[in-house]
PDB file of C-alpha atoms in Angstrom:
ATOM      1  CA  MET A 206     -13.064 -23.928  30.854  1.00  0.00           C
ATOM      2  CA  ILE A 207     -12.541 -22.495  26.962  1.00  0.00           C
ATOM      3  CA  GLY A 208     -14.735 -22.675  24.309  1.00  0.00           C
ATOM      4  CA  ARG A 209     -14.757 -21.884  20.348  1.00  0.00           C
ATOM      5  CA  LEU A 210     -11.610 -21.496  18.376  1.00  0.00           C
ATOM      6  CA  ASN A 211     -12.764 -17.342  18.050  1.00  0.00           C
ATOM      7  CA  HIS A 212     -10.192 -16.493  16.080  1.00  0.00           C
ATOM      8  CA  VAL A 213      -6.500 -16.816  14.662  1.00  0.00           C
ATOM      9  CA  ALA A 214      -4.660 -13.589  14.188  1.00  0.00           C
ATOM     10  CA  ILE A 215      -2.150 -12.906  11.272  1.00  0.00           C
ATOM     11  CA  ALA A 216      -0.370  -9.668  11.432  1.00  0.00           C
ATOM     12  CA  VAL A 217       0.952  -8.452   8.387  1.00  0.00           C
ATOM     13  CA  ARG A 218       2.690  -4.841   7.436  1.00  0.00           C
ATOM     14  CA  ASP A 219       0.818  -4.820   4.781  1.00  0.00           C
ATOM     15  CA  LEU A 220      -2.602  -5.127   5.080  1.00  0.00           C
ATOM     16  CA  ASP A 221      -3.738  -4.679   1.211  1.00  0.00           C
ATOM     17  CA  ALA A 222      -1.888  -7.464   0.108  1.00  0.00           C
ATOM     18  CA  ALA A 223      -2.620 -10.053   2.727  1.00  0.00           C
ATOM     19  CA  CYS A 224      -5.954  -8.977   2.017  1.00  0.00           C
ATOM     20  CA  LYS A 225      -5.363  -9.819  -1.687  1.00  0.00           C
ATOM     21  CA  VAL A 226      -4.094 -13.130  -0.432  1.00  0.00           C
ATOM     22  CA  TYR A 227      -6.503 -14.146   1.494  1.00  0.00           C
ATOM     23  CA  ARG A 228      -9.769 -12.827  -0.751  1.00  0.00           C
ATOM     24  CA  GLU A 229      -8.378 -13.670  -4.056  1.00  0.00           C
ATOM     25  CA  THR A 230      -5.353 -16.670  -3.956  1.00  0.00           C
ATOM     26  CA  LEU A 231      -7.771 -18.080  -1.063  1.00  0.00           C
ATOM     27  CA  GLY A 232     -10.473 -17.474  -2.693  1.00  0.00           C
ATOM     28  CA  ALA A 233     -12.778 -16.294   0.678  1.00  0.00           C
ATOM     29  CA  THR A 234     -14.821 -13.805   2.258  1.00  0.00           C
ATOM     30  CA  LEU A 235     -13.203 -10.400   3.852  1.00  0.00           C
ATOM     31  CA  THR A 236     -14.938  -7.883   5.885  1.00  0.00           C
ATOM     32  CA  ALA A 237     -13.755  -4.905   4.965  1.00  0.00           C
ATOM     33  CA  PRO A 238     -10.937  -2.649   6.592  1.00  0.00           C
ATOM     34  CA  LEU A 239     -12.008  -1.144  10.196  1.00  0.00           C
ATOM     35  CA  PRO A 240      -9.013   0.813  11.938  1.00  0.00           C
ATOM     36  CA  GLN A 241      -8.965   0.510  15.372  1.00  0.00           C
ATOM     37  CA  PRO A 242      -6.608   3.334  16.847  1.00  0.00           C
ATOM     38  CA  GLU A 243      -7.464   2.173  20.821  1.00  0.00           C
ATOM     39  CA  HIS A 244      -5.701  -1.024  20.053  1.00  0.00           C
ATOM     40  CA  GLY A 245      -3.016   0.494  17.653  1.00  0.00           C
ATOM     41  CA  VAL A 246      -4.031  -2.022  15.100  1.00  0.00           C
ATOM     42  CA  THR A 247      -6.282  -2.129  11.418  1.00  0.00           C
ATOM     43  CA  VAL A 248      -8.288  -5.099  11.338  1.00  0.00           C
ATOM     44  CA  VAL A 249      -9.494  -7.139   8.949  1.00  0.00           C
ATOM     45  CA  PHE A 250     -11.593 -10.737   9.256  1.00  0.00           C
ATOM     46  CA  VAL A 251     -11.459 -13.478   7.269  1.00  0.00           C
ATOM     47  CA  GLU A 252     -15.147 -15.471   7.954  1.00  0.00           C
ATOM     48  CA  LEU A 253     -14.852 -19.316   7.318  1.00  0.00           C
ATOM     49  CA  PRO A 254     -17.345 -20.955   8.149  1.00  0.00           C
ATOM     50  CA  ASN A 255     -17.074 -21.905  11.659  1.00  0.00           C
ATOM     51  CA  SER A 256     -14.407 -19.098  13.024  1.00  0.00           C
ATOM     52  CA  LYS A 257     -12.402 -16.524  12.165  1.00  0.00           C
ATOM     53  CA  ILE A 258      -8.799 -15.363  10.423  1.00  0.00           C
ATOM     54  CA  GLU A 259      -8.032 -11.600  11.658  1.00  0.00           C
ATOM     55  CA  LEU A 260      -5.251 -10.513   9.856  1.00  0.00           C
ATOM     56  CA  MET A 261      -3.419  -7.119  10.997  1.00  0.00           C
ATOM     57  CA  ALA A 262      -1.209  -4.531  10.713  1.00  0.00           C
ATOM     58  CA  PRO A 263      -0.222  -1.987  12.689  1.00  0.00           C
ATOM     59  CA  LEU A 264      -1.503   1.704  13.103  1.00  0.00           C
ATOM     60  CA  GLY A 265      -0.155   4.784  14.134  1.00  0.00           C
ATOM     61  CA  ALA A 266       3.468   4.965  15.912  1.00  0.00           C
ATOM     62  CA  ASP A 267       3.047   3.209  19.196  1.00  0.00           C
ATOM     63  CA  SER A 268       1.328   0.088  17.803  1.00  0.00           C
ATOM     64  CA  PRO A 269       1.636  -3.008  20.158  1.00  0.00           C
ATOM     65  CA  ILE A 270       2.503  -5.108  17.155  1.00  0.00           C
ATOM     66  CA  ALA A 271       5.043  -3.273  15.939  1.00  0.00           C
ATOM     67  CA  SER A 272       7.967  -5.229  16.340  1.00  0.00           C
ATOM     68  CA  PHE A 273       6.154  -8.485  15.611  1.00  0.00           C
ATOM     69  CA  VAL A 274       5.663  -6.997  12.026  1.00  0.00           C
ATOM     70  CA  GLU A 275       9.623  -5.816  12.321  1.00  0.00           C
ATOM     71  CA  ARG A 276      10.869  -9.230  12.930  1.00  0.00           C
ATOM     72  CA  ASN A 277       8.756 -10.745  10.532  1.00  0.00           C
ATOM     73  CA  PRO A 278       8.410  -9.077   7.671  1.00  0.00           C
ATOM     74  CA  GLY A 279       6.312 -11.192   5.986  1.00  0.00           C
ATOM     75  CA  GLY A 280       3.895 -11.748   8.574  1.00  0.00           C
ATOM     76  CA  GLY A 281       2.898 -14.098  10.974  1.00  0.00           C
ATOM     77  CA  VAL A 282       1.256 -15.512  13.367  1.00  0.00           C
ATOM     78  CA  HIS A 283       0.642 -13.785  15.700  1.00  0.00           C
ATOM     79  CA  HIS A 284      -1.769 -14.891  18.129  1.00  0.00           C
ATOM     80  CA  VAL A 285      -5.093 -17.280  19.061  1.00  0.00           C
ATOM     81  CA  CYS A 286      -8.458 -16.455  20.684  1.00  0.00           C
ATOM     82  CA  TYR A 287     -10.016 -18.970  22.568  1.00  0.00           C
ATOM     83  CA  GLU A 288     -14.295 -17.838  24.169  1.00  0.00           C
ATOM     84  CA  VAL A 289     -14.491 -17.734  27.524  1.00  0.00           C
ATOM     85  CA  ASP A 290     -17.939 -17.918  29.840  1.00  0.00           C
ATOM     86  CA  ASP A 291     -16.576 -15.489  32.124  1.00  0.00           C
ATOM     87  CA  ILE A 292     -13.794 -13.875  32.027  1.00  0.00           C
ATOM     88  CA  ILE A 293     -12.688 -12.836  35.681  1.00  0.00           C
ATOM     89  CA  ALA A 294     -13.100 -16.685  36.704  1.00  0.00           C
ATOM     90  CA  ALA A 295     -10.960 -17.661  33.602  1.00  0.00           C
ATOM     91  CA  ARG A 296      -8.432 -14.913  34.989  1.00  0.00           C
ATOM     92  CA  ASP A 297      -8.707 -16.209  38.461  1.00  0.00           C
ATOM     93  CA  ARG A 298      -8.088 -20.156  37.807  1.00  0.00           C
ATOM     94  CA  LEU A 299      -5.224 -19.295  35.675  1.00  0.00           C
ATOM     95  CA  LYS A 300      -3.504 -17.035  37.800  1.00  0.00           C
ATOM     96  CA  ALA A 301      -4.323 -19.486  40.928  1.00  0.00           C
ATOM     97  CA  GLY A 302      -2.756 -21.834  38.364  1.00  0.00           C
ATOM     98  CA  GLY A 303       0.530 -20.564  38.126  1.00  0.00           C
ATOM     99  CA  ALA A 304       0.363 -18.665  34.833  1.00  0.00           C
ATOM    100  CA  ARG A 305       1.071 -15.580  33.841  1.00  0.00           C
ATOM    101  CA  VAL A 306      -1.592 -12.520  32.342  1.00  0.00           C
ATOM    102  CA  LEU A 307      -0.711  -9.816  30.621  1.00  0.00           C
ATOM    103  CA  GLY A 308      -0.613  -6.490  31.420  1.00  0.00           C
ATOM    104  CA  THR A 309      -2.545  -5.296  34.274  1.00  0.00           C
ATOM    105  CA  GLY A 310      -4.562  -8.538  35.266  1.00  0.00           C
ATOM    106  CA  GLU A 311      -7.693  -6.579  34.371  1.00  0.00           C
ATOM    107  CA  PRO A 312     -10.150  -7.297  31.223  1.00  0.00           C
ATOM    108  CA  ARG A 313      -9.931  -4.977  28.099  1.00  0.00           C
ATOM    109  CA  ILE A 314     -12.371  -4.138  25.832  1.00  0.00           C
ATOM    110  CA  GLY A 315     -10.861  -5.547  22.881  1.00  0.00           C
ATOM    111  CA  ALA A 316     -10.740  -5.552  18.728  1.00  0.00           C
ATOM    112  CA  HIS A 317     -14.608  -7.357  19.165  1.00  0.00           C
ATOM    113  CA  GLY A 318     -16.097  -4.690  21.801  1.00  0.00           C
ATOM    114  CA  LYS A 319     -15.807  -7.654  23.901  1.00  0.00           C
ATOM    115  CA  PRO A 320     -13.196  -8.014  27.320  1.00  0.00           C
ATOM    116  CA  VAL A 321     -10.652 -10.118  26.821  1.00  0.00           C
ATOM    117  CA  LEU A 322      -7.170 -11.203  28.325  1.00  0.00           C
ATOM    118  CA  PHE A 323      -3.706 -12.129  26.724  1.00  0.00           C
ATOM    119  CA  LEU A 324      -1.473 -15.227  28.737  1.00  0.00           C
ATOM    120  CA  HIS A 325       1.606 -15.308  28.149  1.00  0.00           C
ATOM    121  CA  PRO A 326       3.102 -16.965  25.598  1.00  0.00           C
ATOM    122  CA  LYS A 327       5.756 -19.617  27.837  1.00  0.00           C
ATOM    123  CA  ASP A 328       2.928 -20.854  29.900  1.00  0.00           C
ATOM    124  CA  PHE A 329       1.463 -22.046  26.735  1.00  0.00           C
ATOM    125  CA  LEU A 330       3.467 -23.220  24.453  1.00  0.00           C
ATOM    126  CA  GLY A 331       4.883 -20.643  22.636  1.00  0.00           C
ATOM    127  CA  THR A 332       2.169 -19.463  21.809  1.00  0.00           C
ATOM    128  CA  LEU A 333       0.192 -15.233  22.584  1.00  0.00           C
ATOM    129  CA  THR A 334      -2.997 -16.649  23.602  1.00  0.00           C
ATOM    130  CA  GLU A 335      -6.168 -14.354  23.684  1.00  0.00           C
ATOM    131  CA  LEU A 336      -9.381 -15.199  26.158  1.00  0.00           C
ATOM    132  CA  GLU A 337     -12.454 -13.656  25.180  1.00  0.00           C
ATOM    133  CA  GLN A 338     -15.731 -13.420  27.151  1.00  0.00           C
ATOM    134  CA  VAL A 339     -18.566 -13.767  24.554  1.00  0.00           C
TER     135      VAL A 339
ATOM    136  CA  MET B 192     -12.532 -21.326  -2.433  1.00  0.00           C
ATOM    137  CA  ILE B 193     -11.256 -22.373   1.829  1.00  0.00           C
ATOM    138  CA  GLY B 194     -13.918 -23.734   3.774  1.00  0.00           C
ATOM    139  CA  ARG B 195     -13.426 -24.022   7.274  1.00  0.00           C
ATOM    140  CA  LEU B 196     -10.103 -23.505   9.802  1.00  0.00           C
ATOM    141  CA  ASN B 197     -10.170 -27.550  10.001  1.00  0.00           C
ATOM    142  CA  HIS B 198      -6.779 -26.763  12.716  1.00  0.00           C
ATOM    143  CA  VAL B 199      -4.497 -25.084  14.140  1.00  0.00           C
ATOM    144  CA  ALA B 200      -1.604 -26.744  14.634  1.00  0.00           C
ATOM    145  CA  ILE B 201       1.514 -26.666  17.338  1.00  0.00           C
ATOM    146  CA  ALA B 202       4.653 -28.149  17.769  1.00  0.00           C
ATOM    147  CA  VAL B 203       6.108 -29.257  21.171  1.00  0.00           C
ATOM    148  CA  ARG B 204       8.726 -30.762  22.127  1.00  0.00           C
ATOM    149  CA  ASP B 205       7.298 -32.640  25.204  1.00  0.00           C
ATOM    150  CA  LEU B 206       3.856 -33.645  24.478  1.00  0.00           C
ATOM    151  CA  ASP B 207       2.960 -34.132  27.434  1.00  0.00           C
ATOM    152  CA  ALA B 208       3.453 -31.065  28.633  1.00  0.00           C
ATOM    153  CA  ALA B 209       1.981 -29.083  26.637  1.00  0.00           C
ATOM    154  CA  CYS B 210      -1.181 -31.694  27.248  1.00  0.00           C
ATOM    155  CA  LYS B 211      -1.571 -30.596  30.899  1.00  0.00           C
ATOM    156  CA  VAL B 212      -1.108 -26.837  29.606  1.00  0.00           C
ATOM    157  CA  TYR B 213      -4.719 -27.772  27.728  1.00  0.00           C
ATOM    158  CA  ARG B 214      -6.222 -29.616  29.603  1.00  0.00           C
ATOM    159  CA  GLU B 215      -5.448 -28.852  33.104  1.00  0.00           C
ATOM    160  CA  THR B 216      -4.568 -25.145  33.086  1.00  0.00           C
ATOM    161  CA  LEU B 217      -7.165 -24.427  29.825  1.00  0.00           C
ATOM    162  CA  GLY B 218      -9.814 -27.278  30.892  1.00  0.00           C
ATOM    163  CA  ALA B 219     -10.305 -28.536  27.545  1.00  0.00           C
ATOM    164  CA  THR B 220     -10.967 -31.906  26.477  1.00  0.00           C
ATOM    165  CA  LEU B 221      -7.959 -34.064  24.611  1.00  0.00           C
ATOM    166  CA  THR B 222      -7.859 -37.453  22.567  1.00  0.00           C
ATOM    167  CA  ALA B 223      -5.630 -39.844  23.351  1.00  0.00           C
ATOM    168  CA  PRO B 224      -1.674 -39.602  22.103  1.00  0.00           C
ATOM    169  CA  LEU B 225      -1.537 -41.130  18.227  1.00  0.00           C
ATOM    170  CA  PRO B 226       2.295 -41.881  17.224  1.00  0.00           C
ATOM    171  CA  GLN B 227       1.870 -41.571  13.250  1.00  0.00           C
ATOM    172  CA  PRO B 228       5.071 -43.184  12.385  1.00  0.00           C
ATOM    173  CA  GLU B 229       4.817 -41.943   8.909  1.00  0.00           C
ATOM    174  CA  HIS B 230       4.082 -38.579   9.480  1.00  0.00           C
ATOM    175  CA  GLY B 231       7.052 -38.746  12.408  1.00  0.00           C
ATOM    176  CA  VAL B 232       5.044 -37.247  15.004  1.00  0.00           C
ATOM    177  CA  THR B 233       2.588 -38.170  17.270  1.00  0.00           C
ATOM    178  CA  VAL B 234      -0.446 -35.638  17.802  1.00  0.00           C
ATOM    179  CA  VAL B 235      -3.296 -35.398  20.469  1.00  0.00           C
ATOM    180  CA  PHE B 236      -6.134 -33.521  19.319  1.00  0.00           C
ATOM    181  CA  VAL B 237      -7.616 -30.269  21.697  1.00  0.00           C
ATOM    182  CA  GLU B 238     -11.762 -30.933  20.494  1.00  0.00           C
ATOM    183  CA  LEU B 239     -13.301 -27.194  20.438  1.00  0.00           C
ATOM    184  CA  PRO B 240     -16.860 -27.138  19.656  1.00  0.00           C
ATOM    185  CA  ASN B 241     -15.766 -25.503  16.279  1.00  0.00           C
ATOM    186  CA  SER B 242     -12.192 -26.909  15.173  1.00  0.00           C
ATOM    187  CA  LYS B 243      -9.067 -28.045  16.949  1.00  0.00           C
ATOM    188  CA  ILE B 244      -5.445 -27.744  17.666  1.00  0.00           C
ATOM    189  CA  GLU B 245      -3.945 -30.615  16.782  1.00  0.00           C
ATOM    190  CA  LEU B 246      -0.730 -30.768  18.929  1.00  0.00           C
ATOM    191  CA  MET B 247       2.297 -32.364  17.793  1.00  0.00           C
ATOM    192  CA  ALA B 248       5.825 -33.741  19.054  1.00  0.00           C
ATOM    193  CA  PRO B 249       8.406 -35.019  16.790  1.00  0.00           C
ATOM    194  CA  LEU B 250       8.764 -39.155  16.136  1.00  0.00           C
ATOM    195  CA  GLY B 251      11.433 -40.371  15.331  1.00  0.00           C
ATOM    196  CA  ALA B 252      14.699 -39.720  13.949  1.00  0.00           C
ATOM    197  CA  ASP B 253      13.773 -37.702  10.542  1.00  0.00           C
ATOM    198  CA  SER B 254      11.196 -36.215  11.518  1.00  0.00           C
ATOM    199  CA  PRO B 255       9.461 -32.999   9.909  1.00  0.00           C
ATOM    200  CA  ILE B 256       8.825 -30.875  12.667  1.00  0.00           C
ATOM    201  CA  ALA B 257      12.820 -31.678  14.341  1.00  0.00           C
ATOM    202  CA  SER B 258      13.603 -28.496  13.348  1.00  0.00           C
ATOM    203  CA  PHE B 259      10.685 -26.185  14.066  1.00  0.00           C
ATOM    204  CA  VAL B 260      10.778 -27.685  17.493  1.00  0.00           C
ATOM    205  CA  GLU B 261      14.628 -27.422  17.992  1.00  0.00           C
ATOM    206  CA  ARG B 262      14.954 -23.269  16.983  1.00  0.00           C
ATOM    207  CA  ASN B 263      11.128 -22.770  19.375  1.00  0.00           C
ATOM    208  CA  PRO B 264      12.136 -25.073  22.747  1.00  0.00           C
ATOM    209  CA  GLY B 265       9.181 -23.577  24.176  1.00  0.00           C
ATOM    210  CA  GLY B 266       6.381 -24.703  21.147  1.00  0.00           C
ATOM    211  CA  GLY B 267       4.892 -22.289  18.281  1.00  0.00           C
ATOM    212  CA  VAL B 268       1.852 -22.510  15.938  1.00  0.00           C
ATOM    213  CA  HIS B 269       3.321 -24.593  12.923  1.00  0.00           C
ATOM    214  CA  HIS B 270       0.518 -24.058  10.602  1.00  0.00           C
ATOM    215  CA  VAL B 271      -3.131 -23.073   9.728  1.00  0.00           C
ATOM    216  CA  CYS B 272      -5.456 -25.857   7.796  1.00  0.00           C
ATOM    217  CA  TYR B 273      -8.383 -25.260   6.002  1.00  0.00           C
ATOM    218  CA  GLU B 274     -10.756 -27.446   4.274  1.00  0.00           C
ATOM    219  CA  VAL B 275     -11.532 -27.478   0.932  1.00  0.00           C
ATOM    220  CA  ASP B 276     -13.934 -29.332  -1.910  1.00  0.00           C
ATOM    221  CA  ASP B 277     -11.198 -30.493  -4.406  1.00  0.00           C
ATOM    222  CA  ILE B 278      -8.218 -30.501  -3.227  1.00  0.00           C
ATOM    223  CA  ILE B 279      -6.665 -30.621  -7.201  1.00  0.00           C
ATOM    224  CA  ALA B 280      -8.999 -28.003  -8.143  1.00  0.00           C
ATOM    225  CA  ALA B 281      -7.478 -25.980  -5.337  1.00  0.00           C
ATOM    226  CA  ARG B 282      -3.600 -26.467  -6.109  1.00  0.00           C
ATOM    227  CA  ASP B 283      -4.260 -25.999  -9.929  1.00  0.00           C
ATOM    228  CA  ARG B 284      -5.883 -22.859  -9.220  1.00  0.00           C
ATOM    229  CA  LEU B 285      -3.037 -21.631  -6.124  1.00  0.00           C
ATOM    230  CA  LYS B 286      -0.383 -23.025  -9.305  1.00  0.00           C
ATOM    231  CA  ALA B 287      -1.706 -21.286 -11.527  1.00  0.00           C
ATOM    232  CA  GLY B 288      -1.733 -17.445  -9.606  1.00  0.00           C
ATOM    233  CA  GLY B 289       1.686 -18.545  -8.928  1.00  0.00           C
ATOM    234  CA  ALA B 290       1.838 -19.932  -5.008  1.00  0.00           C
ATOM    235  CA  ARG B 291       3.999 -22.729  -4.115  1.00  0.00           C
ATOM    236  CA  VAL B 292       3.108 -25.992  -2.962  1.00  0.00           C
ATOM    237  CA  LEU B 293       5.221 -27.855  -1.098  1.00  0.00           C
ATOM    238  CA  GLY B 294       6.701 -31.045  -1.553  1.00  0.00           C
ATOM    239  CA  THR B 295       6.100 -32.987  -5.001  1.00  0.00           C
ATOM    240  CA  GLY B 296       2.751 -31.170  -5.335  1.00  0.00           C
ATOM    241  CA  GLU B 297       0.829 -34.332  -5.459  1.00  0.00           C
ATOM    242  CA  PRO B 298      -2.158 -34.320  -2.461  1.00  0.00           C
ATOM    243  CA  ARG B 299      -0.837 -37.274   0.010  1.00  0.00           C
ATOM    244  CA  ILE B 300      -2.811 -38.618   3.005  1.00  0.00           C
ATOM    245  CA  GLY B 301      -2.237 -36.198   5.876  1.00  0.00           C
ATOM    246  CA  ALA B 302      -2.505 -37.491   9.898  1.00  0.00           C
ATOM    247  CA  HIS B 303      -6.337 -37.212   9.360  1.00  0.00           C
ATOM    248  CA  GLY B 304      -6.408 -39.992   6.824  1.00  0.00           C
ATOM    249  CA  LYS B 305      -7.914 -37.186   4.272  1.00  0.00           C
ATOM    250  CA  PRO B 306      -5.674 -35.980   1.285  1.00  0.00           C
ATOM    251  CA  VAL B 307      -3.817 -32.116   2.189  1.00  0.00           C
ATOM    252  CA  LEU B 308      -0.945 -30.167   0.708  1.00  0.00           C
ATOM    253  CA  PHE B 309       0.570 -27.986   2.168  1.00  0.00           C
ATOM    254  CA  LEU B 310       1.582 -24.132   1.104  1.00  0.00           C
ATOM    255  CA  HIS B 311       4.820 -22.051   1.076  1.00  0.00           C
ATOM    256  CA  PRO B 312       4.620 -19.668   4.112  1.00  0.00           C
ATOM    257  CA  LYS B 313       6.195 -17.347   2.112  1.00  0.00           C
ATOM    258  CA  ASP B 314       3.282 -16.809  -0.437  1.00  0.00           C
ATOM    259  CA  PHE B 315       0.806 -16.981   2.729  1.00  0.00           C
ATOM    260  CA  LEU B 316       1.582 -14.389   5.220  1.00  0.00           C
ATOM    261  CA  GLY B 317       4.337 -16.018   6.603  1.00  0.00           C
ATOM    262  CA  THR B 318       1.868 -18.817   7.983  1.00  0.00           C
ATOM    263  CA  LEU B 319       2.732 -22.224   6.520  1.00  0.00           C
ATOM    264  CA  THR B 320      -0.956 -23.549   5.416  1.00  0.00           C
ATOM    265  CA  GLU B 321      -2.306 -26.565   4.927  1.00  0.00           C
ATOM    266  CA  LEU B 322      -5.596 -27.764   2.400  1.00  0.00           C
ATOM    267  CA  GLU B 323      -7.600 -30.584   3.292  1.00  0.00           C
ATOM    268  CA  GLN B 324     -10.065 -32.061   0.994  1.00  0.00           C
ATOM    269  CA  VAL B 325     -12.688 -33.496   2.915  1.00  0.00           C
TER     270      VAL B 325
END
């Protein structure tokens, strides 16, 4: 069911400092910061030959990653994202198997402009897992 | 400097249960479990079209991931691994920039039979970061 590893997201408090680590220390190519007020984050993508790292920092008062960066002030892996062909079919299969889909269970348009769902970390090896229909 | 995202490693206590999540729930293709006594882990690779997830469980009394799975009994992302062309050049560049390389600082042969180094999570956004020469 799952396809490509679309990205690994690392949440940080200080996006400029995080960009410096990946651009200068690790010598990677980064996109410009993209504020996404509707998602409460500002994101930068580290463009790797086969996948991406999504660096994200809280934006605004009600950021969904605010508590994560409080608990992990130095940053940390926030989620992994796998591509699926049909997110509704994927969701229904997962729910039928007892896995918990976060939120309303309806896909929303994610940071990449594609339908996404998040799966409960307790059902996926302690790892917040995003599915993105591509 | 960094190239492909070689893998994301998820450490778990119960490898069979973890395999079931990825094989049955997420419908992925997995390799057979490979005990690696010299590394203190048993590993299974989830084969994705563009990268891999490394599921690993402690093996033996002195597993380097024993404390991680004690702290994260349900599992969790343990590290990310990037490919580099020249691990010695990469190490020297990182050290010159003040980043901390774990262990002796000399590459060792990793779980994939290639030279690897681990970088201190505090210098890499709270993320244990492996470099693998390919």
